[in-house]
C-alpha positions as a printed NumPy array, in Angstrom:
array([[  0.   ,   0.   ,   0.   ],
       [  2.839,   2.355,   0.882],
       [  4.464,   1.652,  -2.501],
       [  1.188,   2.44 ,  -4.316],
       [  0.797,   5.713,  -2.403],
       [  4.404,   6.655,  -3.18 ],
       [  3.83 ,   5.849,  -6.872],
       [  0.664,   7.982,  -7.033],
       [  2.405,  10.867,  -5.262],
       [  5.293,  10.592,  -7.721],
       [  2.874,  10.817, -10.664],
       [  1.119,  13.824,  -9.101],
       [  4.483,  15.538,  -8.563],
       [  5.508,  14.923, -12.178],
       [  2.2  ,  16.374, -13.423],
       [  2.504,  19.466, -11.213],
       [  6.156,  19.964, -12.141],
       [  5.346,  19.715, -15.883],
       [  1.896,  21.341, -15.857],
       [  2.932,  24.126, -18.25 ],
       [  4.29 ,  21.635, -20.799],
       [  1.221,  19.433, -20.377],
       [ -1.074,  22.416, -20.92 ],
       [  0.874,  23.416, -24.058],
       [  0.685,  19.845, -25.385],
       [ -3.068,  19.587, -24.793],
       [ -3.638,  22.903, -26.598],
       [ -1.487,  21.748, -29.509],
       [ -3.152,  18.291, -29.494],
       [ -6.585,  19.888, -29.776],
       [ -5.528,  22.089, -32.725],
       [ -3.842,  19.178, -34.468],
       [ -6.829,  16.871, -34.043],
       [ -9.14 ,  19.528, -35.506],
       [ -6.865,  20.034, -38.528],
       [ -6.312,  16.324, -39.119],
       [-10.06 ,  15.603, -39.036],
       [-10.212,  17.214, -42.492],
       [ -7.457,  14.933, -43.85 ],
       [ -7.82 ,  11.26 , -44.769],
       [ -5.76 ,   8.606, -43.041],
       [ -5.846,   5.184, -41.387],
       [ -8.194,   4.669, -38.416],
       [ -6.906,   5.742, -35.01 ],
       [ -7.861,   5.454, -31.374],
       [ -7.103,   7.915, -28.533],
       [ -3.58 ,   7.777, -27.12 ],
       [ -2.487,   4.817, -29.269],
       [ -3.355,   6.459, -32.595],
       [ -2.802,   4.105, -35.556],
       [  0.151,   2.351, -33.911],
       [ -1.927,  -0.769, -33.222],
       [ -2.282,  -1.2  , -37.01 ],
       [  1.444,  -0.992, -37.814],
       [  2.892,  -4.224, -39.201],
       [  5.87 ,  -5.431, -37.184],
       [  7.515,  -7.162, -40.141],
       [  9.358,  -4.454, -42.074],
       [  8.451,  -5.934, -45.478],
       [  4.759,  -6.102, -44.587],
       [  5.024,  -2.543, -43.247],
       [  6.239,  -1.301, -46.669],
       [  3.199,  -2.884, -48.348],
       [  0.959,  -1.284, -45.721],
       [  2.39 ,   2.207, -46.21 ],
       [  2.122,   1.89 , -50.009],
       [ -1.532,   0.842, -49.701],
       [ -2.283,   3.831, -47.457],
       [ -0.546,   6.102, -49.948],
       [ -2.633,   4.826, -52.85 ],
       [ -5.839,   5.06 , -50.825],
       [ -5.424,   8.44 , -49.128],
       [ -2.819,  10.39 , -51.134],
       [ -3.113,   9.575, -54.82 ],
       [ -6.639,   8.202, -55.302],
       [ -8.09 ,  11.717, -55.494],
       [ -5.266,  14.301, -55.088],
       [ -7.573,  17.237, -55.826],
       [ -9.84 ,  16.296, -52.927],
       [ -7.094,  15.225, -50.507],
       [ -4.783,  18.181, -51.348],
       [ -2.089,  15.474, -51.547],
       [ -2.206,  14.978, -47.756],
       [ -2.592,  11.985, -45.466],
       [ -2.512,  11.862, -41.657],
       [ -1.093,   9.177, -39.374],
       [ -1.213,   9.16 , -35.588],
       [  2.018,   7.591, -34.285],
       [  0.625,   7.007, -30.816],
       [ -0.376,  10.454, -29.49 ],
       [  1.948,  12.161, -32.001],
       [  0.249,  13.484, -35.176],
       [  2.086,  13.257, -38.506],
       [  0.971,  14.605, -41.889],
       [  2.359,  13.115, -45.108],
       [  2.651,  15.241, -48.272],
       [  2.599,  13.157, -51.447],
       [  1.866,  15.412, -54.445],
       [  3.832,  18.268, -55.94 ],
       [  1.222,  20.831, -54.834],
       [  1.561,  20.063, -51.117],
       [  5.28 ,  19.301, -51.303],
       [  6.053,  22.688, -52.873],
       [  4.402,  24.55 , -49.969],
       [  6.629,  22.755, -47.435],
       [  9.95 ,  22.664, -49.254],
       [  9.851,  26.202, -50.663],
       [  9.278,  27.697, -47.222],
       [ 12.212,  29.607, -45.723],
       [ 10.687,  29.16 , -42.264],
       [  9.761,  25.476, -42.176],
       [ 13.298,  24.093, -42.395],
       [ 13.551,  22.562, -38.903],
       [ 14.155,  18.829, -38.553],
       [ 11.703,  17.031, -36.209],
       [ 12.825,  16.098, -32.715],
       [ 13.074,  12.446, -33.808],
       [ 16.329,  13.402, -35.56 ],
       [ 17.871,  14.512, -32.274],
       [ 19.39 ,  11.048, -31.918],
       [ 21.813,  12.024, -34.696],
       [ 22.98 ,  15.146, -32.852],
       [ 25.046,  13.052, -30.431],
       [ 27.077,  11.867, -33.454],
       [ 26.832,  14.677, -36.012],
       [ 26.67 ,  17.631, -33.619],
       [ 25.241,  20.751, -35.2  ],
       [ 26.359,  19.947, -38.727],
       [ 24.42 ,  21.05 , -41.786],
       [ 21.929,  18.167, -41.491],
       [ 20.848,  19.072, -37.941],
       [ 21.174,  22.892, -37.873],
       [ 18.072,  25.054, -38.191],
       [ 16.951,  28.633, -38.766],
       [ 19.597,  31.367, -39.011],
       [ 22.39 ,  29.   , -37.952],
       [ 21.536,  26.707, -40.854],
       [ 21.371,  29.581, -43.37 ],
       [ 24.791,  30.857, -42.262],
       [ 26.43 ,  27.433, -42.446],
       [ 24.859,  26.626, -45.826],
       [ 26.194,  29.918, -47.205],
       [ 29.66 ,  29.073, -45.873],
       [ 29.735,  25.538, -47.312],
       [ 28.184,  26.18 , -50.742],
       [ 31.473,  27.332, -52.387],
       [ 33.027,  23.975, -51.428],
       [ 30.604,  22.304, -53.862],
       [ 31.338,  24.577, -56.819],
       [ 31.942,  22.594, -60.002],
       [ 35.522,  23.907, -60.208],
       [ 36.223,  22.015, -56.975],
       [ 34.106,  18.947, -57.767],
       [ 35.893,  18.368, -61.076],
       [ 39.11 ,  17.797, -59.104],
       [ 37.479,  14.709, -57.549],
       [ 36.778,  12.957, -60.865],
       [ 40.143,  11.087, -60.837],
       [ 39.252,   9.746, -57.357],
       [ 36.004,   8.316, -58.755],
       [ 37.969,   6.532, -61.469],
       [ 40.69 ,   5.181, -59.182],
       [ 38.311,   3.787, -56.588],
       [ 35.984,   2.328, -59.231],
       [ 39.006,   0.549, -60.73 ],
       [ 39.53 ,  -1.234, -57.406],
       [ 35.845,  -2.209, -57.44 ],
       [ 36.222,  -3.59 , -60.985],
       [ 39.094,  -5.849, -59.925],
       [ 36.873,  -7.311, -57.203],
       [ 33.944,  -7.758, -59.6  ],
       [ 36.311,  -9.43 , -62.072],
       [ 36.936, -12.227, -59.565],
       [ 33.204, -12.908, -59.304],
       [ 32.728, -12.768, -63.091],
       [ 35.503, -15.36 , -63.553],
       [ 33.571, -17.918, -61.474],
       [ 30.137, -17.073, -62.958],
       [ 28.78 , -16.959, -59.406],
       [ 25.888, -14.87 , -58.105],
       [ 27.165, -11.92 , -56.058],
       [ 25.446,  -9.27 , -53.956],
       [ 27.122,  -6.106, -55.23 ],
       [ 25.529,  -3.789, -52.635],
       [ 28.236,  -4.159, -49.941],
       [ 30.913,  -3.824, -52.643],
       [ 29.405,  -0.599, -53.991],
       [ 28.958,   0.731, -50.434],
       [ 32.63 ,   0.185, -49.624],
       [ 33.66 ,   1.847, -52.879],
       [ 31.408,   4.816, -52.076],
       [ 32.815,   5.035, -48.562],
       [ 36.387,   5.127, -49.894],
       [ 35.391,   7.881, -52.331],
       [ 33.699,  10.077, -49.722],
       [ 36.568,   9.529, -47.258],
       [ 39.135,  10.701, -49.791],
       [ 37.086,  13.648, -51.053],
       [ 35.637,  14.806, -47.709],
       [ 38.493,  13.911, -45.352],
       [ 41.474,  13.728, -47.683],
       [ 42.33 ,  10.288, -46.314],
       [ 42.381,   6.811, -47.847],
       [ 40.289,   4.346, -45.846],
       [ 41.011,   1.335, -48.024],
       [ 37.723,  -0.296, -47.038],
       [ 37.582,  -2.157, -50.363],
       [ 40.899,  -3.829, -49.585],
       [ 40.382,  -4.619, -45.89 ],
       [ 37.007,  -4.922, -44.207],
       [ 37.952,  -4.989, -40.532],
       [ 38.063,  -1.246, -39.949],
       [ 36.653,  -0.198, -36.588],
       [ 35.614,   3.153, -38.071],
       [ 33.736,   1.594, -40.992],
       [ 31.868,  -0.773, -38.689],
       [ 30.974,   2.138, -36.388],
       [ 29.548,   4.286, -39.217],
       [ 27.339,   1.45 , -40.464],
       [ 26.127,   0.51 , -36.978],
       [ 25.318,   4.113, -36.053],
       [ 22.998,   4.372, -39.051],
       [ 21.208,   1.161, -38.06 ],
       [ 20.694,   2.201, -34.441],
       [ 19.55 ,   5.704, -35.433],
       [ 16.879,   4.203, -37.706],
       [ 15.623,   1.893, -34.946],
       [ 15.367,   4.921, -32.643],
       [ 13.364,   6.889, -35.219],
       [ 11.119,   3.944, -36.094],
       [ 10.205,   2.706, -32.595],
       [  8.573,   5.482, -30.494],
       [  9.114,   3.648, -27.201],
       [ 12.867,   4.136, -27.646],
       [ 12.26 ,   7.904, -27.389],
       [ 11.718,   7.325, -23.659],
       [ 15.156,   7.638, -22.081],
       [ 14.724,   4.867, -19.465],
       [ 13.744,   2.359, -22.187],
       [ 16.52 ,   3.652, -24.473],
       [ 19.045,   3.018, -21.688],
       [ 17.66 ,  -0.345, -20.569],
       [ 17.51 ,  -1.633, -24.179],
       [ 21.301,  -1.556, -24.445],
       [ 21.094,   0.699, -27.492],
       [ 22.321,   3.769, -25.6  ],
       [ 25.636,   2.272, -24.499],
       [ 26.331,   0.791, -27.921],
       [ 25.427,   4.039, -29.677],
       [ 27.705,   6.07 , -27.387],
       [ 30.552,   3.615, -27.957],
       [ 30.182,   3.787, -31.748],
       [ 29.977,   7.604, -31.629],
       [ 33.272,   7.76 , -29.725],
       [ 34.982,   5.542, -32.318],
       [ 33.701,   7.582, -35.271],
       [ 34.369,  11.007, -33.754],
       [ 37.854,  10.144, -32.477],
       [ 38.819,   8.907, -35.942],
       [ 37.631,  12.176, -37.506],
       [ 39.491,  14.24 , -34.878],
       [ 42.734,  12.381, -35.674],
       [ 42.272,  13.039, -39.386],
       [ 41.63 ,  16.75 , -38.719],
       [ 44.928,  17.041, -36.832],
       [ 46.834,  15.188, -39.543],
       [ 45.379,  17.364, -42.327],
       [ 46.04 ,  20.54 , -40.327],
       [ 49.696,  19.599, -39.844],
       [ 50.051,  18.775, -43.545],
       [ 48.498,  22.078, -44.663],
       [ 50.598,  24.052, -42.152],
       [ 53.777,  22.511, -43.543],
       [ 52.737,  23.671, -47.016],
       [ 51.837,  27.144, -45.736],
       [ 48.232,  26.847, -46.892],
       [ 46.541,  28.   , -43.692],
       [ 47.565,  31.613, -44.073],
       [ 45.379,  34.028, -46.018],
       [ 42.321,  33.317, -48.152],
       [ 41.803,  30.456, -50.599],
       [ 42.958,  31.5  , -54.069],
       [ 41.58 ,  30.492, -57.462],
       [ 45.   ,  29.049, -58.268],
       [ 44.774,  26.662, -55.302],
       [ 41.284,  25.569, -56.323],
       [ 42.338,  25.045, -59.947],
       [ 45.595,  23.186, -59.373],
       [ 45.109,  21.216, -56.14 ],
       [ 42.807,  18.356, -55.176],
       [ 41.491,  19.909, -51.973],
       [ 39.248,  17.754, -49.774],
       [ 36.253,  19.295, -48.046],
       [ 38.195,  19.187, -44.765],
       [ 41.103,  21.064, -46.374],
       [ 38.748,  23.811, -47.484],
       [ 37.165,  24.028, -44.028],
       [ 40.578,  24.23 , -42.363],
       [ 41.562,  27.016, -44.75 ],
       [ 38.328,  28.86 , -43.858],
       [ 38.554,  28.184, -40.119],
       [ 40.211,  31.359, -38.874],
       [ 38.237,  33.765, -41.049],
       [ 34.915,  32.177, -40.037],
       [ 35.705,  31.409, -36.375],
       [ 34.961,  27.702, -36.754],
       [ 35.828,  25.453, -33.821],
       [ 37.427,  22.045, -34.303],
       [ 34.188,  20.416, -33.162],
       [ 32.261,  22.328, -35.825],
       [ 34.75 ,  21.065, -38.416],
       [ 34.307,  17.526, -37.129],
       [ 30.517,  17.836, -37.234],
       [ 30.525,  18.892, -40.893],
       [ 32.962,  16.157, -41.956],
       [ 31.   ,  13.488, -40.048],
       [ 27.785,  14.795, -41.625],
       [ 29.155,  14.38 , -45.144],
       [ 30.521,  10.928, -44.321],
       [ 27.041,   9.943, -43.09 ],
       [ 25.087,  11.522, -45.95 ],
       [ 27.529,  10.826, -48.766],
       [ 28.343,   7.133, -48.435],
       [ 25.2  ,   4.969, -48.309],
       [ 22.92 ,   7.393, -50.178],
       [ 24.639,   7.225, -53.552],
       [ 25.579,   3.572, -53.062],
       [ 21.842,   2.901, -52.858],
       [ 21.146,   4.915, -56.01 ],
       [ 24.001,   3.337, -57.99 ],
       [ 23.032,  -0.15 , -56.81 ],
       [ 19.383,   0.267, -57.797],
       [ 20.411,   1.66 , -61.219],
       [ 22.655,  -1.341, -61.88 ],
       [ 19.977,  -3.737, -60.637],
       [ 17.191,  -2.212, -62.773],
       [ 19.418,  -2.327, -65.865],
       [ 20.275,  -5.939, -65.063],
       [ 16.602,  -6.9  , -65.505],
       [ 16.009,  -4.68 , -68.558],
       [ 18.512,  -5.84 , -71.219],
       [ 17.054,  -3.52 , -73.864],
       [ 17.997,  -0.474, -71.779],
       [ 21.335,  -1.969, -70.771],
       [ 22.188,  -2.414, -74.444],
       [ 21.667,   1.32 , -75.005],
       [ 24.029,   1.998, -72.092],
       [ 26.672,  -0.232, -73.697],
       [ 26.24 ,   1.54 , -77.035],
       [ 26.736,   4.964, -75.4  ],
       [ 29.814,   3.799, -73.508],
       [ 31.357,   2.231, -76.625],
       [ 30.77 ,   5.449, -78.546],
       [ 32.486,   7.521, -75.839],
       [ 35.462,   5.26 , -75.055],
       [ 35.88 ,   2.938, -78.023],
       [ 38.706,   0.552, -77.103],
       [ 40.387,   3.085, -74.79 ],
       [ 40.639,   1.836, -71.202],
       [ 41.037,   5.289, -69.619],
       [ 39.204,   6.471, -66.526],
       [ 36.225,   8.719, -67.327],
       [ 37.156,  12.378, -67.734],
       [ 34.972,  15.425, -67.172],
       [ 34.258,  15.572, -70.899],
       [ 33.366,  11.847, -70.964],
       [ 30.928,  12.232, -68.084],
       [ 29.187,  15.156, -69.801],
       [ 28.534,  12.911, -72.817],
       [ 26.823,  10.199, -70.723],
       [ 23.285,  11.332, -71.525],
       [ 21.575,   7.934, -71.504],
       [ 23.384,   6.738, -68.364],
       [ 22.114,   9.866, -66.602],
       [ 18.552,   9.066, -67.737],
       [ 18.85 ,   5.582, -66.244],
       [ 20.315,   6.934, -62.995],
       [ 17.503,   9.491, -62.682],
       [ 14.878,   6.849, -63.404],
       [ 16.309,   4.676, -60.615],
       [ 16.17 ,   7.732, -58.334],
       [ 12.509,   8.159, -59.298],
       [ 11.602,   4.534, -58.624],
       [ 13.721,   4.156, -55.494],
       [ 14.818,   7.532, -54.043],
       [ 17.71 ,   6.921, -51.591],
       [ 16.141,   9.216, -48.976],
       [ 12.515,   8.001, -48.907],
       [ 11.408,  10.388, -46.154],
       [ 12.038,  14.134, -45.874],
       [ 10.78 ,  15.384, -42.521],
       [ 10.111,  18.884, -41.199],
       [  8.675,  20.343, -38.018],
       [  6.462,  23.304, -38.876],
       [  7.738,  26.565, -37.415],
       [  4.497,  28.38 , -38.266],
       [  0.866,  27.614, -39.08 ],
       [  0.744,  26.519, -42.713],
       [ -2.25 ,  26.672, -45.07 ],
       [ -2.926,  23.628, -47.281],
       [ -6.126,  24.158, -49.245],
       [ -8.871,  24.534, -46.628],
       [ -6.68 ,  22.974, -43.904],
       [ -4.426,  24.927, -41.541],
       [ -1.622,  22.744, -40.204],
       [ -0.53 ,  24.012, -36.757],
       [  3.045,  24.973, -35.929],
       [  4.933,  22.193, -34.17 ],
       [  3.372,  19.522, -36.406],
       [  5.678,  16.932, -37.959],
       [  5.29 ,  16.837, -41.748],
       [  6.754,  14.077, -43.904],
       [  7.395,  14.72 , -47.587],
       [  7.234,  11.526, -49.665],
       [  9.457,  11.586, -52.78 ],
       [  8.147,   8.106, -53.638],
       [  4.507,   9.241, -53.851],
       [  5.406,  12.354, -55.85 ],
       [  7.341,  10.309, -58.391],
       [  4.481,   7.816, -58.894],
       [  1.833,  10.467, -59.604],
       [  0.151,   9.23 , -62.842],
       [ -0.583,  12.827, -63.832],
       [  3.124,  13.316, -64.585],
       [  4.594,   9.871, -65.232],
       [  3.702,   7.832, -68.296],
       [  4.56 ,   4.492, -66.665],
       [  4.69 ,   5.285, -62.955],
       [  5.228,   1.704, -61.741],
       [  7.811,   0.716, -64.371],
       [ 11.515,   1.428, -64.917],
       [ 11.33 ,   3.577, -68.058],
       [ 14.365,   5.841, -68.716],
       [ 12.491,   7.708, -71.458],
       [ 10.653,   9.509, -68.639],
       [ 13.707,  11.757, -68.689],
       [ 13.675,  12.74 , -72.332],
       [ 14.271,  16.495, -72.544],
       [ 10.753,  17.365, -73.733],
       [  9.1  ,  15.328, -70.983],
       [ 11.257,  16.867, -68.266],
       [ 10.476,  20.411, -69.377],
       [  6.712,  19.812, -69.222],
       [  6.749,  18.277, -65.737],
       [  6.458,  20.103, -62.413],
       [  9.877,  20.175, -60.731],
       [  8.418,  19.024, -57.393],
       [  7.198,  15.755, -58.918],
       [ 10.843,  14.567, -58.866],
       [ 12.72 ,  15.391, -55.673],
       [ 15.386,  12.719, -54.963],
       [ 17.647,  15.492, -53.637],
       [ 14.821,  17.287, -51.823],
       [ 13.985,  20.809, -53.038],
       [ 13.757,  24.444, -52.06 ],
       [ 16.337,  26.19 , -49.868],
       [ 17.206,  22.997, -47.967],
       [ 17.937,  20.833, -50.998],
       [ 20.924,  18.477, -51.016],
       [ 24.165,  20.453, -51.2  ],
       [ 26.008,  17.442, -52.653],
       [ 23.719,  16.528, -55.538],
       [ 26.198,  17.514, -58.297],
       [ 28.843,  15.421, -56.565],
       [ 26.432,  12.453, -56.466],
       [ 25.595,  12.648, -60.181],
       [ 29.269,  12.862, -61.198],
       [ 30.188,   9.911, -58.971],
       [ 27.28 ,   7.758, -60.174],
       [ 27.844,   8.337, -63.895],
       [ 31.569,   7.669, -63.571],
       [ 31.128,   4.438, -61.578],
       [ 28.271,   3.073, -63.694],
       [ 30.197,   3.754, -66.915],
       [ 33.218,   1.831, -65.647],
       [ 31.114,  -1.136, -64.521],
       [ 29.094,  -1.424, -67.74 ],
       [ 32.176,  -0.875, -69.913],
       [ 33.566,  -4.147, -68.509],
       [ 30.482,  -6.221, -67.793],
       [ 27.026,  -7.228, -68.862],
       [ 24.838,  -7.507, -65.772],
       [ 22.015,  -9.96 , -65.159],
       [ 19.836,  -9.387, -62.09 ],
       [ 18.672, -12.465, -60.209],
       [ 15.637, -10.93 , -58.481],
       [ 13.316,  -8.721, -60.485],
       [ 11.118,  -5.768, -59.57 ],
       [  9.111,  -5.691, -57.37 ],
       [ 10.112,  -8.975, -55.67 ],
       [ 13.201,  -7.365, -54.139],
       [ 11.348,  -4.835, -51.987],
       [ 13.018,  -1.519, -51.137],
       [ 13.124,  -1.064, -47.365],
       [ 12.375,   2.514, -46.217],
       [ 15.066,   3.079, -43.595],
       [ 17.018,   6.33 , -43.227],
       [ 18.547,   5.301, -46.559],
       [ 16.475,   3.131, -48.92 ],
       [ 17.895,  -0.391, -49.112],
       [ 16.979,  -3.549, -51.031],
       [ 15.369,  -6.261, -48.909],
       [ 17.427,  -8.956, -50.617],
       [ 20.567,  -7.106, -51.669],
       [ 21.529,  -6.521, -55.307],
       [ 22.186, -10.097, -56.4  ],
       [ 23.531, -10.255, -59.947],
       [ 25.587, -12.388, -62.275],
       [ 28.367, -10.619, -64.184],
       [ 29.565, -11.472, -67.704],
       [ 32.72 , -10.012, -69.199],
       [ 32.167,  -7.999, -72.351]])
């Protein structure tokens, strides 16, 4: 009895101590429920929302979400305003799935804040570009944008070629045995080596040796972060701690951050020896040197009062965002072409026309001529966008048709729904590279294709991604004909932080 009384008193104390927050939540909850009553969505019950309907199996969950999207988002977009609501327990979420609703969110200069669910990443990435908001984000974006100028990106093209050559030697071993191979982990390691060399200025060598503590930490951090975002009960700190996730996450963060700090010191010492940390960055340095992102940040550090931890946060952010994302896109492109030989043949014809019998690495001029490869890459991005969810927390009340979404509401933009809208896509459920013929692109709303997001908070590295993808795909298809073992849609894409295939990218490779 004494324990029960103590428990009740504890609850009363917590309520009294948090009465202001509780009052604010109830006011917000009332506004949100009124707004969401005008928007279609799956059935919900008080407190638990629609959570009791969620499929536990991740594959079944993808089917469920697709069915909801077809039913509530795209069945009648004029009536629904391209909106759908979901109650994740007591937390309301609105999904935007057509270009009309997506444009309102992504073009806003105010609604650029990431939802609180992303706070798990702050322990690892600090206040890097991914996590920053408001004026701090605008200032950092302005600072970093010059680092992604094409004059700097073109200096990375030889890195793409060198690392892809290592990948080809590995693929050659599998082609020699005519065995089925999952190329996804191979492409991921190649992508990680590329981003490490271009962002950090260091060679990881993950394609050559796989037992790197840093590499394992980066992959595991992404997995744990997704589990934290997906399972609301892990948002409760006691459960987060008791689950064992917290200790493992902290341990992996320490490994990743300490590695980056060591690299920062090594690069600083190297640049100091060359006298490159004095004065401003010159056009001559940009034109003649292969400067990594970290080099550029170190050269900007004094003038922009950046701390070492801010440098680390930006480098870790680009390692996180730049490795798995494009590996997913490149892998899906290769896999789609492996099940569509008629399109793959056109890729081979374009490559043969560009290179002939020359075995050189792709140059800037070569990459510019890869028109059909770019169509195939974009079509894979349309079918399977690497970032399947773009989330915002509204900073102000936002009008959507006759609905006013209250500030504080979590809004999810769905690139997948936008790119399957039959009003803009001739064959929305098929891999069809002709979707990206010049005349079709010009007649289509730009927000119906947003693999790199859109508006002021679009992906700063999208030019880098396109250059890397075209270079790597050209080198693979110059050497091999690819046959996919699983075909669409049997190999379901899994909507994690980064879209992944449920069964890998299993292919058979044939030398050309």
